Structure formats: C-alpha cells, structure tokens
Amino acid sequence: MEETKGDSAAESKTIVAKTAKGHNFSAPQNTERRSSMLHTRRECIKDMLNSAGFVNVQELVSRFQVSSETIRRDLEYLEKEGLVKRIHGGAVSVRPHASESAYQTRQQEHTSEKQAIARAAAELVNDGDTVLIAPGTTALEVAGCLKSRKGLTVITNSLPVTVELASCPNINLFCLGGHVRGDDYSTAGITAVENLAIFNVAKLIIGIGGITPDRGLTDYRMDESALLRTFIEKADCVIGIADHSKFGVVSIYNICPADKLDHLITDSGTPVELCKPYRDMGVQVHIVGPYA
C-alpha cells in the first residue's frame, strides 16, 4: 500500500513523542562526540605547530575535513590560550622563553638546511669586504664557504669560526677578546666591545636564536644579546641567517626589531606565509634549498 502524508506525519509524531519521553539518547552522545573531536583536533593542531612552527588553514581543512570557519575558530581559541599567533592564511607557534640546546647538539641539527643557507650568505660577500661573523653553528658553515675568498677581513667573537679560518692566508682574521663562554665557545663583555670599536664593518653575518615579526630578533643570553646589538650598530649591511626552526620562537632577551635586517636567509622548510611580514618591512628574504 502506498504511504500517505498522514501516515508520515503520524510516524513523525510518534518519534517525537518517544524522544520527549527519553527513549532517544543520540543528542547527548553526539554532543560528547563533537566535544571529543574538537579536543582531539586542537591537540593535533598544537602538535603540528610544535613540530613545524606553522600551520596553513587550507591544509588543516583538508586534513580534518571541516570548514575553514571551524579551523579559524580553533586558531582563535589557541591564540587566546597564548599558544599561537594568527597570520594571513594560518598561524605560527608562540614558544616564549625558549631554551637553547647544547652547541654540539645544534651542530647535528638541520645540517643540510644550514649548508644551503651558508652558501647563500657567502654569495652576498664580495672579495675585499670586511665581514663580522657572530657565533653560531650556521655562522660556522658560512665561514667555511668564505675560505677561498680573496682579500677578506673577518672579525669574529666565535672561537670555532676563528679556528676554521686561521689557516687561510688570503683572509685577514681578527678574534675579539673578552670573557670566554664555554657553552657556545665565544667571547663577550666589554673587551669584545672595545676591540670592535676600531673596525668599520661592511657586512655582519648574524645567526638568530628566535625571530617573530612582533618581537624581532631574540637570544638566550643577556651578554650575547647586548654584544649583538653593538654588532648591528657597527655594520653597514646586516645579513640574518635562520633555519625554519627559528621562526615563531621568542627567547628571553631582545636584540633588535626585525626591520634592522637588510637580508634574511632561511631554508625551504620555512613557509612563504611566514616570510611575508619581513618582506613587508623591507627586508630582502631569501628562501634557499632544494625545494625553494
């Protein structure tokens, strides 16, 4: 027999009545399921941010099969929690007062990225330049790329950089004095500042502990950050070098605003969206590596 509209209406009333009497528990169950999915999705987003430092809205939409508005609400929530900062197209991780791993450990991290960054930084140095090289494992890679240059004057407070270049007869090498720090094998303090005063510096190669558009360049040590500010003031051209792991990181001591950089060199693991704010400031951003 063909079903009539009256039969459908009666059946609907019966279902509503059963629901009203408490026979249907799907609504609370659905609410719990949605809450669990929401928590799981946001935890996953946090894990992605901690790993990569950046998330893209469209990639999250595709991964979780939800709307872009849902993802934006997730990012708004995480921003209110102080875990991320939203930017155009996504969000970056906010890791305040990050700590730095040991020098030997850092030497083994992101080695191919550091080598690509170093080659690009070396291309900005001309024969005959006076170059100031700040401490750091990426800066040490830059020093290795400069060994064949002619007529360079290199000034550094990095002991590994000094050792790397000491046997190069074509490089006029100066190591700044001062208190020697065993954690990163560099010198610091008033003696280093006084030694630097006699030089005119064409280019500074500076590694970055952390960088964000709002906080600029930051570092892990008070004396180091003070010395780096002096380095930046002395240099005609400031070349910042930072692999993708340094973006979105805020360490405890401020060095300078990001727009003090003339060049910022990073690897292809840094999303283009993260580079846009620095380009908007007038910084020349170079993304290097096999996939750049």
XYZ file of C-alpha atoms in Angstrom:
292
model
C 0.000 0.000 0.000
C 1.242 3.483 -0.828
C 2.236 5.560 2.180
C 0.162 8.712 2.678
C 1.212 12.062 4.046
C -0.961 11.375 7.052
C 0.906 8.160 7.815
C 4.261 10.007 7.640
C 3.008 12.737 9.926
C 1.725 10.209 12.433
C 5.038 8.364 12.390
C 6.903 11.642 12.929
C 4.704 12.443 15.920
C 5.409 9.015 17.378
C 9.196 9.536 17.028
C 8.975 12.986 18.639
C 6.910 11.544 21.475
C 9.453 8.780 22.095
C 12.243 11.304 22.102
C 10.367 13.504 24.551
C 9.891 10.516 26.887
C 13.653 9.963 26.940
C 13.901 6.961 24.643
C 16.394 8.709 22.295
C 19.870 9.441 23.700
C 21.613 10.358 20.430
C 21.719 14.110 21.131
C 23.907 13.871 24.277
C 26.046 11.234 22.607
C 26.539 13.445 19.557
C 27.469 16.374 21.798
C 30.068 14.292 23.612
C 31.438 13.007 20.312
C 31.722 16.528 18.897
C 33.476 17.722 22.061
C 35.940 14.838 21.866
C 36.628 15.502 18.176
C 37.125 19.214 18.916
C 39.649 18.454 21.667
C 41.478 15.891 19.526
C 41.653 18.251 16.529
C 43.036 21.121 18.596
C 45.609 18.867 20.252
C 46.671 17.677 16.804
C 46.980 21.272 15.593
C 49.168 22.066 18.613
C 51.390 19.078 17.833
C 51.723 20.241 14.222
C 52.659 23.736 15.394
C 55.240 22.422 17.846
C 56.762 20.292 15.097
C 56.690 22.659 12.114
C 56.181 26.062 13.761
C 53.423 26.917 11.285
C 50.038 25.650 10.106
C 48.077 26.554 6.994
C 44.279 26.899 7.173
C 43.612 25.141 3.875
C 45.870 22.222 4.781
C 44.010 21.835 8.084
C 40.654 21.969 6.286
C 41.788 19.159 4.003
C 43.270 17.091 6.805
C 40.338 17.289 9.221
C 37.538 17.565 6.634
C 35.952 20.571 8.326
C 35.159 24.084 7.151
C 37.667 26.920 7.095
C 35.498 28.745 9.648
C 35.866 25.803 12.030
C 39.640 25.885 11.666
C 39.709 29.647 12.197
C 37.710 29.199 15.413
C 40.255 26.595 16.523
C 43.112 29.006 15.830
C 41.289 31.843 17.604
C 40.918 29.597 20.647
C 44.606 28.630 20.603
C 45.592 32.284 20.192
C 43.546 33.238 23.267
C 45.380 30.485 25.136
C 48.651 32.181 24.160
C 49.855 29.200 22.139
C 49.773 30.635 18.611
C 49.716 33.884 16.709
C 47.382 34.024 13.756
C 48.768 35.358 10.498
C 47.348 35.600 6.999
C 46.442 32.085 5.871
C 47.345 30.281 9.068
C 49.137 30.586 12.396
C 52.624 30.354 13.877
C 53.690 28.761 17.125
C 54.477 31.059 20.011
C 57.139 29.497 22.190
C 58.060 32.144 24.776
C 61.397 31.984 26.569
C 62.592 29.006 24.587
C 65.763 27.322 25.764
C 68.741 26.543 23.554
C 70.191 23.080 23.131
C 73.911 22.365 23.544
C 76.315 23.556 20.832
C 77.320 20.026 19.832
C 73.662 19.036 19.555
C 72.868 22.044 17.380
C 75.756 21.181 15.078
C 73.953 17.951 14.194
C 70.543 19.561 13.641
C 69.227 20.780 10.257
C 72.674 20.365 8.689
C 71.588 20.404 5.032
C 69.448 23.490 5.639
C 72.328 25.288 7.349
C 74.668 24.452 4.482
C 72.220 25.851 1.916
C 71.761 29.000 3.996
C 75.532 29.367 4.377
C 76.139 29.166 0.633
C 73.541 31.872 0.014
C 75.016 34.115 2.715
C 78.520 33.705 1.277
C 77.248 34.857 -2.121
C 76.413 38.233 -0.551
C 80.054 38.707 0.490
C 82.463 40.235 -2.026
C 86.233 39.890 -2.234
C 87.837 42.621 -0.147
C 84.893 43.027 2.242
C 85.258 43.493 5.975
C 82.909 40.912 7.468
C 81.844 40.480 11.073
C 80.682 36.935 11.888
C 78.669 36.365 15.065
C 78.710 32.997 16.876
C 76.528 30.056 15.918
C 76.521 26.756 14.091
C 75.067 28.222 10.887
C 77.610 31.058 11.002
C 80.356 28.445 11.221
C 79.059 26.960 7.954
C 79.237 30.442 6.394
C 82.867 30.759 7.465
C 83.665 27.519 5.663
C 82.141 28.928 2.473
C 84.354 32.031 2.657
C 87.715 30.249 2.829
C 88.509 30.727 -0.854
C 87.618 34.441 -0.996
C 90.331 36.986 -1.726
C 91.304 39.900 0.463
C 88.658 39.421 3.135
C 88.978 40.878 6.583
C 86.985 38.735 9.003
C 86.231 39.797 12.561
C 84.581 37.341 14.929
C 83.991 36.529 18.579
C 83.413 32.863 17.712
C 86.257 30.501 18.582
C 85.087 27.799 16.109
C 84.995 30.402 13.312
C 88.483 31.555 14.314
C 89.819 28.001 14.114
C 88.028 27.413 10.789
C 89.680 30.426 9.124
C 93.012 30.605 10.956
C 94.911 28.670 8.275
C 93.625 30.778 5.338
C 96.449 33.091 4.182
C 94.048 35.051 1.968
C 91.924 36.129 4.958
C 92.937 38.842 7.421
C 91.459 37.407 10.624
C 90.715 39.129 13.945
C 89.284 37.412 17.013
C 87.634 39.718 19.539
C 88.816 39.294 23.126
C 86.727 39.110 26.257
C 85.249 36.612 28.643
C 85.193 33.144 27.044
C 81.899 31.287 27.309
C 82.126 27.520 27.247
C 78.510 26.928 26.259
C 78.939 28.226 22.708
C 82.718 28.815 22.511
C 82.563 32.578 22.047
C 83.789 35.756 23.723
C 81.663 38.505 25.220
C 81.845 41.508 27.523
C 83.342 44.986 27.447
C 86.669 43.818 25.991
C 84.905 42.467 22.899
C 83.039 45.767 22.503
C 86.246 47.793 22.864
C 88.096 45.584 20.369
C 85.327 46.038 17.821
C 85.388 49.838 18.093
C 88.444 50.226 15.832
C 86.808 48.484 12.846
C 84.479 49.673 10.101
C 82.247 46.732 9.207
C 80.764 46.314 5.736
C 78.685 43.194 6.434
C 77.508 41.338 9.506
C 76.569 37.650 9.407
C 74.323 37.036 12.393
C 72.682 33.803 13.465
C 69.283 34.118 15.085
C 68.098 32.349 18.225
C 64.497 33.258 17.506
C 62.578 35.622 15.250
C 58.992 36.872 15.050
C 57.538 39.929 13.281
C 56.412 41.482 16.584
C 59.353 40.702 18.869
C 62.065 40.810 16.225
C 65.362 39.040 16.890
C 65.838 37.446 20.309
C 68.603 35.497 22.027
C 69.193 33.214 25.008
C 71.940 35.150 26.835
C 71.953 38.690 28.182
C 75.619 39.449 27.450
C 75.380 37.937 23.972
C 72.281 39.960 23.063
C 73.965 43.179 24.222
C 77.039 42.431 22.112
C 74.920 41.561 19.081
C 73.191 44.936 19.335
C 76.633 46.548 19.104
C 77.443 44.371 16.091
C 74.282 45.537 14.321
C 75.049 49.203 15.015
C 78.546 48.821 13.520
C 77.548 47.089 10.275
C 76.556 48.761 7.015
C 74.652 45.624 5.948
C 73.082 43.083 8.320
C 72.573 39.542 6.996
C 70.397 37.377 9.245
C 70.655 33.597 8.893
C 67.968 31.339 10.383
C 66.694 27.883 9.533
C 62.960 27.183 9.723
C 63.113 26.081 13.382
C 63.901 29.659 14.498
C 60.707 31.205 13.117
C 57.988 31.846 15.695
C 60.488 31.418 18.543
C 60.761 34.111 21.216
C 63.734 33.675 23.520
C 64.222 35.707 26.661
C 66.436 38.645 25.564
C 65.654 41.164 22.833
C 68.288 42.013 20.235
C 66.576 44.310 17.740
C 63.442 44.773 15.617
C 63.293 42.565 12.533
C 63.430 45.561 10.193
C 67.062 46.136 11.217
C 67.917 43.246 8.897
C 68.880 44.013 5.311
C 68.763 40.341 4.321
C 67.124 37.322 5.942
C 68.185 33.928 4.617
C 66.222 30.807 5.506
C 65.611 27.333 4.123
C 62.717 25.966 2.102
C 61.197 24.443 5.237
C 60.007 27.932 6.181
C 56.513 28.544 4.724
C 56.269 31.505 2.373
C 53.480 32.912 4.547
C 55.937 33.287 7.431
C 58.305 35.321 5.271
C 55.714 37.842 4.070
C 55.744 40.099 7.185
C 59.509 40.553 6.873
C 59.269 41.368 3.174
C 56.572 43.915 4.041
C 59.117 45.536 6.392
C 61.559 45.942 3.503
C 63.817 43.013 4.415
C 65.150 41.045 1.437
C 64.129 37.468 2.240
C 65.980 34.613 0.527
C 64.459 31.120 0.700
C 67.082 28.564 -0.258
C 67.421 24.821 -0.529
C 66.482 22.026 -2.939
C 62.782 22.906 -2.893
C 62.997 26.707 -2.800
